[in-house]
């Protein structure tokens, strides 16, 4: 599937006019610029030509690649389910459920200060103008974890331990 700069690949995509949704199965991957989404399957909720919501099911991953300090880096969100709300082609709200993890670089004035790592049952993010404005991490029974790793670490080196 090609739409502007967005390219999606999968084994199958089925559009339902009645439900106004596209079911994408068979290890779907969606790429647009430096952004990538993947999961076991995805459901895209559309209104005409506009994407309104997306639901990534089964090991959902969102990657955002960028270059900083002359190196390629990536921020990552993952969980068993990811719900995305989109308005006018802009991400507004995101919920990651089921072993939700987030790894992102803390950047100040173009320099990496470190990498922040968060783990919880659910991570909810709110966006404005393409930037995260608010984050909520939920766990039951209150076992959310968060770590800040100073500049000497890279996201690929981080781990919570076996299986994480």
mmCIF file of C-alpha atoms in Angstrom:
data_model
loop_
_atom_site.group_PDB
_atom_site.id
_atom_site.type_symbol
_atom_site.label_atom_id
_atom_site.label_comp_id
_atom_site.label_asym_id
_atom_site.label_seq_id
_atom_site.Cartn_x
_atom_site.Cartn_y
_atom_site.Cartn_z
ATOM 1 C CA UNK A 1 0.000 0.000 0.000
ATOM 2 C CA UNK A 2 1.424 3.392 -0.999
ATOM 3 C CA UNK A 3 -0.004 6.725 0.128
ATOM 4 C CA UNK A 4 2.235 9.733 -0.344
ATOM 5 C CA UNK A 5 5.459 8.985 1.564
ATOM 6 C CA UNK A 6 3.826 6.112 3.500
ATOM 7 C CA UNK A 7 4.524 2.527 2.394
ATOM 8 C CA UNK A 8 2.859 -0.476 4.056
ATOM 9 C CA UNK A 9 3.742 -4.105 3.434
ATOM 10 C CA UNK A 10 1.963 -7.257 4.642
ATOM 11 C CA UNK A 11 0.619 -10.586 3.432
ATOM 12 C CA UNK A 12 -2.971 -9.319 3.249
ATOM 13 C CA UNK A 13 -5.033 -6.129 3.494
ATOM 14 C CA UNK A 14 -8.832 -6.169 3.455
ATOM 15 C CA UNK A 15 -10.928 -2.987 3.311
ATOM 16 C CA UNK A 16 -14.443 -2.950 4.781
ATOM 17 C CA UNK A 17 -16.537 -0.094 3.409
ATOM 18 C CA UNK A 18 -19.256 -0.812 5.982
ATOM 19 C CA UNK A 19 -16.875 -0.579 8.946
ATOM 20 C CA UNK A 20 -14.585 1.988 7.265
ATOM 21 C CA UNK A 21 -11.536 0.035 8.310
ATOM 22 C CA UNK A 22 -8.609 -1.827 6.812
ATOM 23 C CA UNK A 23 -7.469 -5.094 8.402
ATOM 24 C CA UNK A 24 -3.783 -5.741 7.658
ATOM 25 C CA UNK A 25 -2.407 -9.185 8.530
ATOM 26 C CA UNK A 26 0.733 -11.198 7.976
ATOM 27 C CA UNK A 27 3.432 -9.242 9.825
ATOM 28 C CA UNK A 28 2.497 -5.766 8.617
ATOM 29 C CA UNK A 29 5.098 -3.002 8.563
ATOM 30 C CA UNK A 30 4.247 0.648 7.876
ATOM 31 C CA UNK A 31 7.048 3.113 7.070
ATOM 32 C CA UNK A 32 6.887 6.843 6.542
ATOM 33 C CA UNK A 33 10.115 8.784 6.538
ATOM 34 C CA UNK A 34 12.028 7.809 9.680
ATOM 35 C CA UNK A 35 8.970 6.324 11.396
ATOM 36 C CA UNK A 36 8.102 2.615 11.431
ATOM 37 C CA UNK A 37 5.159 0.632 12.860
ATOM 38 C CA UNK A 38 4.984 -3.157 13.061
ATOM 39 C CA UNK A 39 2.781 -5.793 14.727
ATOM 40 C CA UNK A 40 1.214 -9.194 14.099
ATOM 41 C CA UNK A 41 -1.794 -7.376 12.649
ATOM 42 C CA UNK A 42 -3.130 -3.834 12.320
ATOM 43 C CA UNK A 43 -6.558 -2.298 11.995
ATOM 44 C CA UNK A 44 -6.692 1.142 10.384
ATOM 45 C CA UNK A 45 -9.887 3.121 10.968
ATOM 46 C CA UNK A 46 -10.474 5.547 8.121
ATOM 47 C CA UNK A 47 -12.909 8.287 7.232
ATOM 48 C CA UNK A 48 -12.790 8.788 3.484
ATOM 49 C CA UNK A 49 -9.087 9.255 2.697
ATOM 50 C CA UNK A 50 -8.163 10.223 6.282
ATOM 51 C CA UNK A 51 -6.719 7.884 8.911
ATOM 52 C CA UNK A 52 -8.533 8.439 12.224
ATOM 53 C CA UNK A 53 -7.267 5.604 14.430
ATOM 54 C CA UNK A 54 -4.901 2.679 14.262
ATOM 55 C CA UNK A 55 -4.792 -0.437 16.417
ATOM 56 C CA UNK A 56 -1.631 -2.542 16.428
ATOM 57 C CA UNK A 57 -2.244 -6.021 17.822
ATOM 58 C CA UNK A 58 0.356 -8.534 18.959
ATOM 59 C CA UNK A 59 3.841 -7.248 19.753
ATOM 60 C CA UNK A 60 3.229 -3.730 18.453
ATOM 61 C CA UNK A 61 6.351 -1.625 17.932
ATOM 62 C CA UNK A 62 6.767 2.034 17.036
ATOM 63 C CA UNK A 63 10.248 3.199 16.012
ATOM 64 C CA UNK A 64 11.359 6.739 15.360
ATOM 65 C CA UNK A 65 14.845 6.972 13.850
ATOM 66 C CA UNK A 66 16.885 10.164 13.835
ATOM 67 C CA UNK A 67 20.435 11.439 13.680
ATOM 68 C CA UNK A 68 21.935 13.219 16.682
ATOM 69 C CA UNK A 69 25.544 13.900 17.667
ATOM 70 C CA UNK A 70 26.498 12.534 14.237
ATOM 71 C CA UNK A 71 25.060 9.093 15.039
ATOM 72 C CA UNK A 72 21.911 7.218 14.051
ATOM 73 C CA UNK A 73 19.580 6.756 17.039
ATOM 74 C CA UNK A 74 16.065 5.408 17.590
ATOM 75 C CA UNK A 75 13.300 5.934 20.115
ATOM 76 C CA UNK A 76 11.034 2.916 20.660
ATOM 77 C CA UNK A 77 7.604 2.140 22.115
ATOM 78 C CA UNK A 78 6.346 -1.423 22.319
ATOM 79 C CA UNK A 79 3.587 -3.483 23.871
ATOM 80 C CA UNK A 80 1.005 -6.140 23.124
ATOM 81 C CA UNK A 81 -1.421 -3.465 21.843
ATOM 82 C CA UNK A 82 -0.952 0.071 20.613
ATOM 83 C CA UNK A 83 -3.874 2.443 20.013
ATOM 84 C CA UNK A 84 -3.250 5.648 18.043
ATOM 85 C CA UNK A 85 -5.616 8.590 17.526
ATOM 86 C CA UNK A 86 -4.852 10.754 14.495
ATOM 87 C CA UNK A 87 -6.266 14.146 13.539
ATOM 88 C CA UNK A 88 -5.441 15.771 10.183
ATOM 89 C CA UNK A 89 -2.527 13.346 9.633
ATOM 90 C CA UNK A 90 -1.050 14.278 13.045
ATOM 91 C CA UNK A 91 -0.714 11.894 16.003
ATOM 92 C CA UNK A 92 -2.720 13.288 18.943
ATOM 93 C CA UNK A 93 -3.005 10.463 21.468
ATOM 94 C CA UNK A 94 -1.348 7.075 21.977
ATOM 95 C CA UNK A 95 -1.925 4.191 24.403
ATOM 96 C CA UNK A 96 0.463 1.246 24.702
ATOM 97 C CA UNK A 97 -0.962 -1.743 26.635
ATOM 98 C CA UNK A 98 0.455 -5.022 27.886
ATOM 99 C CA UNK A 99 4.097 -5.005 28.971
ATOM 100 C CA UNK A 100 4.420 -1.463 27.677
ATOM 101 C CA UNK A 101 7.976 -0.210 27.304
ATOM 102 C CA UNK A 102 9.394 3.065 26.127
ATOM 103 C CA UNK A 103 12.997 3.963 25.380
ATOM 104 C CA UNK A 104 13.683 7.511 24.275
ATOM 105 C CA UNK A 105 16.599 9.877 24.053
ATOM 106 C CA UNK A 106 16.621 13.018 26.176
ATOM 107 C CA UNK A 107 17.973 15.775 23.938
ATOM 108 C CA UNK A 108 18.768 19.319 25.006
ATOM 109 C CA UNK A 109 20.018 21.901 22.506
ATOM 110 C CA UNK A 110 20.792 19.180 19.954
ATOM 111 C CA UNK A 111 22.911 17.103 22.343
ATOM 112 C CA UNK A 112 21.945 13.746 23.868
ATOM 113 C CA UNK A 113 21.815 14.039 27.662
ATOM 114 C CA UNK A 114 20.917 10.375 28.145
ATOM 115 C CA UNK A 115 18.295 7.756 27.480
ATOM 116 C CA UNK A 116 15.080 7.366 29.481
ATOM 117 C CA UNK A 117 13.541 3.921 29.872
ATOM 118 C CA UNK A 118 10.005 3.264 31.193
ATOM 119 C CA UNK A 119 8.143 0.000 31.852
ATOM 120 C CA UNK A 120 4.515 -0.417 32.920
ATOM 121 C CA UNK A 121 1.257 -2.196 32.162
ATOM 122 C CA UNK A 122 0.155 0.826 30.147
ATOM 123 C CA UNK A 123 1.816 3.976 28.825
ATOM 124 C CA UNK A 124 -0.358 6.841 27.577
ATOM 125 C CA UNK A 125 1.042 9.797 25.625
ATOM 126 C CA UNK A 126 -0.589 13.043 24.548
ATOM 127 C CA UNK A 127 0.793 15.088 21.642
ATOM 128 C CA UNK A 128 0.520 18.682 20.488
ATOM 129 C CA UNK A 129 2.282 20.091 17.453
ATOM 130 C CA UNK A 130 4.114 16.799 16.900
ATOM 131 C CA UNK A 131 5.645 16.853 20.412
ATOM 132 C CA UNK A 132 4.811 14.819 23.506
ATOM 133 C CA UNK A 133 3.100 17.074 26.045
ATOM 134 C CA UNK A 134 2.044 14.608 28.734
ATOM 135 C CA UNK A 135 2.850 10.986 29.703
ATOM 136 C CA UNK A 136 1.005 8.666 32.090
ATOM 137 C CA UNK A 137 2.429 5.268 33.130
ATOM 138 C CA UNK A 138 0.046 2.824 34.829
ATOM 139 C CA UNK A 139 0.672 -0.540 36.485
ATOM 140 C CA UNK A 140 -1.190 -2.789 38.844
ATOM 141 C CA UNK A 141 -0.026 -3.274 41.515
ATOM 142 C CA UNK A 142 2.005 -0.086 41.059
ATOM 143 C CA UNK A 143 5.165 -1.726 39.718
ATOM 144 C CA UNK A 144 6.041 0.775 37.016
ATOM 145 C CA UNK A 145 9.755 1.249 36.481
ATOM 146 C CA UNK A 146 11.674 4.161 35.123
ATOM 147 C CA UNK A 147 15.394 4.641 34.629
ATOM 148 C CA UNK A 148 17.480 7.464 33.285
ATOM 149 C CA UNK A 149 20.765 6.368 31.767
ATOM 150 C CA UNK A 150 23.385 9.094 31.352
ATOM 151 C CA UNK A 151 24.850 9.872 27.957
ATOM 152 C CA UNK A 152 27.271 6.927 27.934
ATOM 153 C CA UNK A 153 24.448 4.453 27.184
ATOM 154 C CA UNK A 154 22.703 3.875 23.847
ATOM 155 C CA UNK A 155 19.135 2.585 23.521
ATOM 156 C CA UNK A 156 20.330 -0.722 22.024
ATOM 157 C CA UNK A 157 22.397 -1.420 25.182
ATOM 158 C CA UNK A 158 19.472 -1.081 27.601
ATOM 159 C CA UNK A 159 17.625 -4.026 29.127
ATOM 160 C CA UNK A 160 15.443 -4.659 32.170
ATOM 161 C CA UNK A 161 16.939 -8.143 32.425
ATOM 162 C CA UNK A 162 16.014 -11.572 31.026
ATOM 163 C CA UNK A 163 13.043 -11.481 28.666
ATOM 164 C CA UNK A 164 12.595 -7.709 28.810
#
